[in-house]
Coordinates of C-alpha atoms in Angstrom, one line a residue:
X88 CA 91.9 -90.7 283.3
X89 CA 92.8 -88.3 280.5
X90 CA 89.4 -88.8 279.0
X91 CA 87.7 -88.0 282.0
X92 CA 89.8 -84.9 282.4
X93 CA 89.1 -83.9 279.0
X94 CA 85.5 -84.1 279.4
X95 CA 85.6 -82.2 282.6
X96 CA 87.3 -79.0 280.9
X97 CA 84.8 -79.1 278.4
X98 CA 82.1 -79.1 280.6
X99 CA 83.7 -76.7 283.2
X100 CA 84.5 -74.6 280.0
X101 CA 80.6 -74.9 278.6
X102 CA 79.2 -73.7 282.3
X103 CA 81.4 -70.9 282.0
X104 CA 81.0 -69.6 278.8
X105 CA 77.2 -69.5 278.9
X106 CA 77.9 -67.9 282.0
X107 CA 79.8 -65.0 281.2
X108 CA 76.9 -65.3 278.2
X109 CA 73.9 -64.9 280.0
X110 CA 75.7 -62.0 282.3
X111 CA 76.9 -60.0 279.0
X112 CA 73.6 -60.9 277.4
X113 CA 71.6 -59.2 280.5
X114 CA 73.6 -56.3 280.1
X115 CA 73.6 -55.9 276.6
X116 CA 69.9 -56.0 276.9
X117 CA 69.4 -53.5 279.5
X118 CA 71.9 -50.9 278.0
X119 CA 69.9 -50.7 274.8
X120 CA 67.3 -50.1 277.2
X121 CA 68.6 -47.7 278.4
X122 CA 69.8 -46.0 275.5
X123 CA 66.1 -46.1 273.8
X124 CA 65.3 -44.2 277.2
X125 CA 68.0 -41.6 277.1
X126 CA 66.9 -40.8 273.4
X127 CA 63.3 -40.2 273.9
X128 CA 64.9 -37.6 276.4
X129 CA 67.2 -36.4 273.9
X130 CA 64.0 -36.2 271.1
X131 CA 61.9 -34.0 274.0
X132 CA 65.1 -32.0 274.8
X133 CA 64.9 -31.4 270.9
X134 CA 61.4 -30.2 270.9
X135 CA 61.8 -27.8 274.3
X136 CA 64.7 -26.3 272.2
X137 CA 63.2 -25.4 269.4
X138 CA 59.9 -24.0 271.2
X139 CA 62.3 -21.8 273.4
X140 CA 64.3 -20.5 270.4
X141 CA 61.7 -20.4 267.3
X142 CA 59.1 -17.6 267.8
X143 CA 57.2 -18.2 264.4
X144 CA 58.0 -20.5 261.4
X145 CA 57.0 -19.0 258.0
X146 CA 57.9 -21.7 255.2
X147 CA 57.9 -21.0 251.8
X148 CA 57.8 -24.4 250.3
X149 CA 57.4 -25.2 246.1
X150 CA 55.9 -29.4 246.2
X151 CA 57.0 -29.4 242.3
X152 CA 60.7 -28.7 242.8
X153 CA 61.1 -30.6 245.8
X154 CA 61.8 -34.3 246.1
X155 CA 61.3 -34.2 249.9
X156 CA 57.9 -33.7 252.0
X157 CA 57.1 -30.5 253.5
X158 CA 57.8 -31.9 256.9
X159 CA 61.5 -33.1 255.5
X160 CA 62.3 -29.5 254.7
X161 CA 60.5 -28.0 257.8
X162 CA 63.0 -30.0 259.8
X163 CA 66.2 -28.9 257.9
X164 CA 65.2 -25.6 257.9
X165 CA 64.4 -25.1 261.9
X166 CA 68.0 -26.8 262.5
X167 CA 69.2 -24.0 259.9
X168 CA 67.5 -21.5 262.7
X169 CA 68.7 -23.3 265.3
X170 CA 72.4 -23.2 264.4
X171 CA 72.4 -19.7 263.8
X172 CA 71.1 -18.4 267.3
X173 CA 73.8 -21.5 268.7
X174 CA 76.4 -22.2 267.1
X175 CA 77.9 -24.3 269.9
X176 CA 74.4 -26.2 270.8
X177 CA 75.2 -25.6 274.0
X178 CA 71.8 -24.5 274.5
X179 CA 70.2 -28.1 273.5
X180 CA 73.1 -29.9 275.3
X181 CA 71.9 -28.3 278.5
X182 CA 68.0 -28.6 277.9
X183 CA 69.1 -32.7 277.3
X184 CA 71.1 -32.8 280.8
X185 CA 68.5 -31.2 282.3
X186 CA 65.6 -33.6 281.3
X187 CA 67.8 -36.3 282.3
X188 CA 68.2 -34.9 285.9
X189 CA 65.0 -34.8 286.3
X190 CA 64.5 -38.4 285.5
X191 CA 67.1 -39.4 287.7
X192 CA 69.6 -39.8 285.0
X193 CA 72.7 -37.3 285.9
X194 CA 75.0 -38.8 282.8
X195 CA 77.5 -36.0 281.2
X196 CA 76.2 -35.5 277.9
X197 CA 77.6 -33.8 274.5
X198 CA 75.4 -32.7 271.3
X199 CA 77.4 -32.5 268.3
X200 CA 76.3 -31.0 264.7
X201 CA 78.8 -31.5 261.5
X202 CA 77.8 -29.1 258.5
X203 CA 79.8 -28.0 255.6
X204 CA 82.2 -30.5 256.4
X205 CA 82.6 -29.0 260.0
X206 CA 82.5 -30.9 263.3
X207 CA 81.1 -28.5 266.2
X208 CA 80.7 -30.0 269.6
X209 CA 78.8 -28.8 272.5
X210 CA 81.5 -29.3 274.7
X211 CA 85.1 -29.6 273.4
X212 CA 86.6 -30.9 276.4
X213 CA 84.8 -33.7 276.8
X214 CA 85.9 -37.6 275.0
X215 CA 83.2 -38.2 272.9
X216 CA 84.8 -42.0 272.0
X217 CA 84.1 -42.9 275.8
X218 CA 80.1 -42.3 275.5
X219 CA 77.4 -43.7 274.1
X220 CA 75.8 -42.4 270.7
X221 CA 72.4 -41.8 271.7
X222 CA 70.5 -40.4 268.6
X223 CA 71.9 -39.8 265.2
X224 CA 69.5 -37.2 262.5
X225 CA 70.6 -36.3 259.5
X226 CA 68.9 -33.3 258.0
X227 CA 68.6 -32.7 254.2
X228 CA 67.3 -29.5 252.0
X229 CA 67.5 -31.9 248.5
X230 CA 68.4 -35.0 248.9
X231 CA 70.0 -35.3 245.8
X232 CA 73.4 -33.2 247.1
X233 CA 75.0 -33.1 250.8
X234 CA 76.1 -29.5 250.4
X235 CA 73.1 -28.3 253.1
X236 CA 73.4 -31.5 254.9
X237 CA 73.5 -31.0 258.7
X238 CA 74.3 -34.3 260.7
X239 CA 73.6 -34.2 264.3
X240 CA 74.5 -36.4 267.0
X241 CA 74.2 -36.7 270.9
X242 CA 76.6 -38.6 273.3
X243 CA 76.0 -39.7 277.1
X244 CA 77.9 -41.7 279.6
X245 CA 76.4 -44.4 281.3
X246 CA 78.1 -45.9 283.9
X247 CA 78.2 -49.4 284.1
X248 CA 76.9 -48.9 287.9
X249 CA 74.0 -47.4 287.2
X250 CA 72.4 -50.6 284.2
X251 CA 70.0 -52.4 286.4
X252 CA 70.4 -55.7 285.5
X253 CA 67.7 -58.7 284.7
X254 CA 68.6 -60.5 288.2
X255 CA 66.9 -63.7 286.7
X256 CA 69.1 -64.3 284.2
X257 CA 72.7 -62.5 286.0
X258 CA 71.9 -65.4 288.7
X259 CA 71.8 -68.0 286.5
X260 CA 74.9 -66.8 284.5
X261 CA 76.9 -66.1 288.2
X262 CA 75.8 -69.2 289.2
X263 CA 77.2 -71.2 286.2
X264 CA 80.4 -69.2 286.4
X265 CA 80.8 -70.2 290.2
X266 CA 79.9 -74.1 289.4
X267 CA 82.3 -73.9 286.7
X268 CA 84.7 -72.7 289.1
X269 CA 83.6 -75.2 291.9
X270 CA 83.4 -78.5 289.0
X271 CA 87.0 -77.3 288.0
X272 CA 88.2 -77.4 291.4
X273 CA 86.4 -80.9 292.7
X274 CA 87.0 -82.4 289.6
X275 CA 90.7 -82.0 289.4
X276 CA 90.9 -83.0 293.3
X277 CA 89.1 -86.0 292.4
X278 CA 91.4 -86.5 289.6
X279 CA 94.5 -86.3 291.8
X280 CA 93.1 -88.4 294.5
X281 CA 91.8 -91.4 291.4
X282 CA 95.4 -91.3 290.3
X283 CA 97.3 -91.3 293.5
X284 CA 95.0 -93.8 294.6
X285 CA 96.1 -95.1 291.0
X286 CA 99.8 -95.0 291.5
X287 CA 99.5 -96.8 295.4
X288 CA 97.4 -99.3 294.2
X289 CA 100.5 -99.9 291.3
X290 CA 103.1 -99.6 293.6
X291 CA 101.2 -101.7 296.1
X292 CA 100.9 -104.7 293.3
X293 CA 104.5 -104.3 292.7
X294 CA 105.6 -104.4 296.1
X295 CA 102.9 -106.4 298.2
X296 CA 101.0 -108.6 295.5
X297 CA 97.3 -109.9 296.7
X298 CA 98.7 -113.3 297.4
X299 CA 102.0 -113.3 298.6
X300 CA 101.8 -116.4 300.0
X301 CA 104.0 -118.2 303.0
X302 CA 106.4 -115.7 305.0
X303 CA 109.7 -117.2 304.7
X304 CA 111.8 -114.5 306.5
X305 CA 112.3 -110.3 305.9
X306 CA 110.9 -109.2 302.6
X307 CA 110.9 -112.6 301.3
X308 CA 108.0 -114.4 300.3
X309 CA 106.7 -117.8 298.8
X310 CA 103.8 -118.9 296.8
X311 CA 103.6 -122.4 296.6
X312 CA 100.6 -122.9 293.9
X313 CA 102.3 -120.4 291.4
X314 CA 106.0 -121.4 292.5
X315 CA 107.0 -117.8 292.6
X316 CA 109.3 -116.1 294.7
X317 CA 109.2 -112.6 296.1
X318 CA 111.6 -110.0 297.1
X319 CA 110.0 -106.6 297.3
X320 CA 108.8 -105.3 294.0
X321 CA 111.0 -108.3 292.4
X322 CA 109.7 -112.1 291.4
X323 CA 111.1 -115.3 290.3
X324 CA 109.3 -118.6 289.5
X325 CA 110.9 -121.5 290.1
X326 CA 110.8 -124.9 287.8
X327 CA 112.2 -128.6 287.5
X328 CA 115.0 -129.1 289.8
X329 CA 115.5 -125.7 291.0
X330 CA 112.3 -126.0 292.5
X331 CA 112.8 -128.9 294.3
X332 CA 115.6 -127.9 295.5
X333 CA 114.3 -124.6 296.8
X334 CA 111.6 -125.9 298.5
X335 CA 114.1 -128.3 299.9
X336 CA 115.7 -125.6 301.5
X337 CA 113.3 -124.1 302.7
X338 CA 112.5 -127.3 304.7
X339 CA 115.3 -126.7 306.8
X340 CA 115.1 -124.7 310.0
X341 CA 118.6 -123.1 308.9
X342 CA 117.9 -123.2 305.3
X343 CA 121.0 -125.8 304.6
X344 CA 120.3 -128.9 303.0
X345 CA 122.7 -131.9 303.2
X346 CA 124.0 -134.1 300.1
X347 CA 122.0 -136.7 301.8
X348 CA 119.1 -134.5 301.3
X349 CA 119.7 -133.9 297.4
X350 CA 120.7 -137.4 296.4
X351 CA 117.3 -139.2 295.8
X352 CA 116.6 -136.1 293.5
X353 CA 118.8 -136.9 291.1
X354 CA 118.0 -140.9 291.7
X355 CA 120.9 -142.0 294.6
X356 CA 119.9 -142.9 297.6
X357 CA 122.9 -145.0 300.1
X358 CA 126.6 -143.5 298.1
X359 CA 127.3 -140.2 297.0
X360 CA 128.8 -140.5 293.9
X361 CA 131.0 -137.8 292.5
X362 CA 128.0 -138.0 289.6
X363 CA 125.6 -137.4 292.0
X364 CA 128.0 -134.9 293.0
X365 CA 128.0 -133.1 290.3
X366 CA 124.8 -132.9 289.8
X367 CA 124.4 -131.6 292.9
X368 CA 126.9 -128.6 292.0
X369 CA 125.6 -127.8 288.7
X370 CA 121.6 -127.3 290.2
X371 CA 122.6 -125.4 293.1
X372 CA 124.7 -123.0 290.2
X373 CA 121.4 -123.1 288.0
X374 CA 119.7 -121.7 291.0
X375 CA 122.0 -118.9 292.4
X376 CA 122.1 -118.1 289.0
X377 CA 118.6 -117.8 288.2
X378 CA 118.6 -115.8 291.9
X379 CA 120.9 -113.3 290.3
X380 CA 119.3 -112.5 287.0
X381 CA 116.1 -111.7 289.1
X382 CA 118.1 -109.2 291.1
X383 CA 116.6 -111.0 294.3
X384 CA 119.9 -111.2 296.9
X385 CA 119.8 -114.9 298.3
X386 CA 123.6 -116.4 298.7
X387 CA 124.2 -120.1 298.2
X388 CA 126.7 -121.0 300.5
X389 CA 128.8 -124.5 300.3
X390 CA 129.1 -126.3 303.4
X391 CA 132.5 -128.0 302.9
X392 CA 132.1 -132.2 302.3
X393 CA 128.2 -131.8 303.6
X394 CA 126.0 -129.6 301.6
X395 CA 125.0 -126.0 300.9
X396 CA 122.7 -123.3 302.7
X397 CA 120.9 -120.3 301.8
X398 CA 121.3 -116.9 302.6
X399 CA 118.2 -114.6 302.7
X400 CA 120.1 -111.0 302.4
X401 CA 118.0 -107.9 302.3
X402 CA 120.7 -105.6 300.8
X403 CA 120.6 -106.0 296.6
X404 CA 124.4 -104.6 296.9
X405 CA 125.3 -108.4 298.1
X406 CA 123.8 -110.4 295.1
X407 CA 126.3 -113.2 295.1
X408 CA 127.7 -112.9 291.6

């Protein structure tokens, strides 16, 4: 039983885990999605900005002293521009929300620029920790120093209601969760009913064995081809004189038995001898005493100057001792 219970909490345990997987998995997926989305809006928001707030470009550019491409430089420079007619890029933040309404997108969104060793965000107030990082440019004059770096970033928030999910694969990953759940709770029910079906079937042996044999009287019970004896959940098997003398009993309407009776079993047959006699005594003694070391309450009783008889008692408190 403790095998089978091991093996259903690691299968129980397998469903689930590649649930939760495939679930996390789906949205994993689609939030990179949707973060490749939200920066090709942030890389147009980008461009609208700088046709908005750059009239003409004039670039004075030297291929010989420079270790970067013309284009490298061009871009440093326009953020150069940019930055000084916004300090705050409030400007770009709100061309980036803007291109995200219009897509159907209405995530708060922050643009932040560090230069000089200064952090400047669009929006102070607002926890950039919480959001996403959407796009992250560094921009370089010479590569070779960081004095003129300018590193800019952009945050959004995307709710976790709004990630579309792959329903394909969030099925099969809710579905393995709930069989987990369902194989954990039939399992251990089936569990409970194998070993209380266990423990009856125990408790049945112990108190009502397949073959009980003859009915004698109450709880008492005898089996003739093993020559065993039972009282509830207790047993005794009889041998050599005892048995005969048992079964002799048993006989007896009344359960007595007279000398009469005993003497041809220890070879008399017309005079009771005070041998004979006591012989007689000293079996009947073997046999209450092998009654009381069974814990089975059956009384011999001595039937003055005629025999004995036995007792069938149902209470263990009254074990003659």
């Amino acid at each position: 039983m403790t095998d089978v219970k091991s093996y259903l909490i690691l299968l129980v345990s397998i469903l689930m885990v590649g649930g939760i997987f495939f679930i996390c998995s789906t949205y994993k997926e689609q939030l990179h999605i949707y973060r490749e989305r939200v920066g090709h809006i942030f890389d147009k928001s980008m461009t609208i900005e700088g046709q908005l707030l750059i009239d003409n470009r004039y670039l004075h550019y030297e291929g010989t002293k420079s270790l970067d491409s013309i284009i490298v430089v061009q871009a440093w420079a326009e953020q150069q521009v940019l930055i000084l007619k916004d300090s705050s890029r409030h400007c770009l933040d709100s061309i980036f929300q803007a291109e995200l309404y219009k897509t159907k997108l209405p995530l708060r969104t922050v643009v932040s620029y560090t230069m000089a060793g200064k952090t400047t965000y669009s929006k102070p107030i607002e926890n950039v920790f919480r959001m996403y990082l959407i796009k992250d440019k560094i921009y370089y004059r010479k590569r070779e120093t960081d004095k003129d770096m300018i590193h800019l970033q952009a945050y959004a928030d995307i709710p976790i209601s709004m990630i579309t999910t792959d329903k394909r694969k969030f099925n099969v990953g809710l579905i393995m969760c709930v069989g987990s759940v369902l194989l954990g709770i039939v399992g251990e029910r089936f569990i409970l009913k194998k070993r209380k079906k266990s423990k009856n079937t125990v408790l049945l042996n112990l108190i009502a064995p397949p073959n009980l044999g003859e009915h004698i009287t109450g709880n008492y019970y005898w089996n003739e081809s093993i020559r065993t004896l039972w009282y509830k959940d207790k047993k005794v098997v009889l041998n050599g004189i005892i048995l005969s003398y048992f079964k002799a009993f048993i006989q007896s309407e009344t359960y007595s038995v007279m000398y009469g009776d005993l003497m041809p079993l220890h070879g008399g047959n017309f005079e009771l001898t005070n041998a004979i006699k006591n012989k007689i005594y000293q079996a009947t003694g073997k046999l209450k005493k092998t009654f009381i070391e069974a814990g089975i309450p059956i009384k011999i009783e001595s039937i003055t100057n005629v025999g004995y008889q036995l007792q069938f008692n149902e209470d263990e408190n009254r074990i003659d001792g």
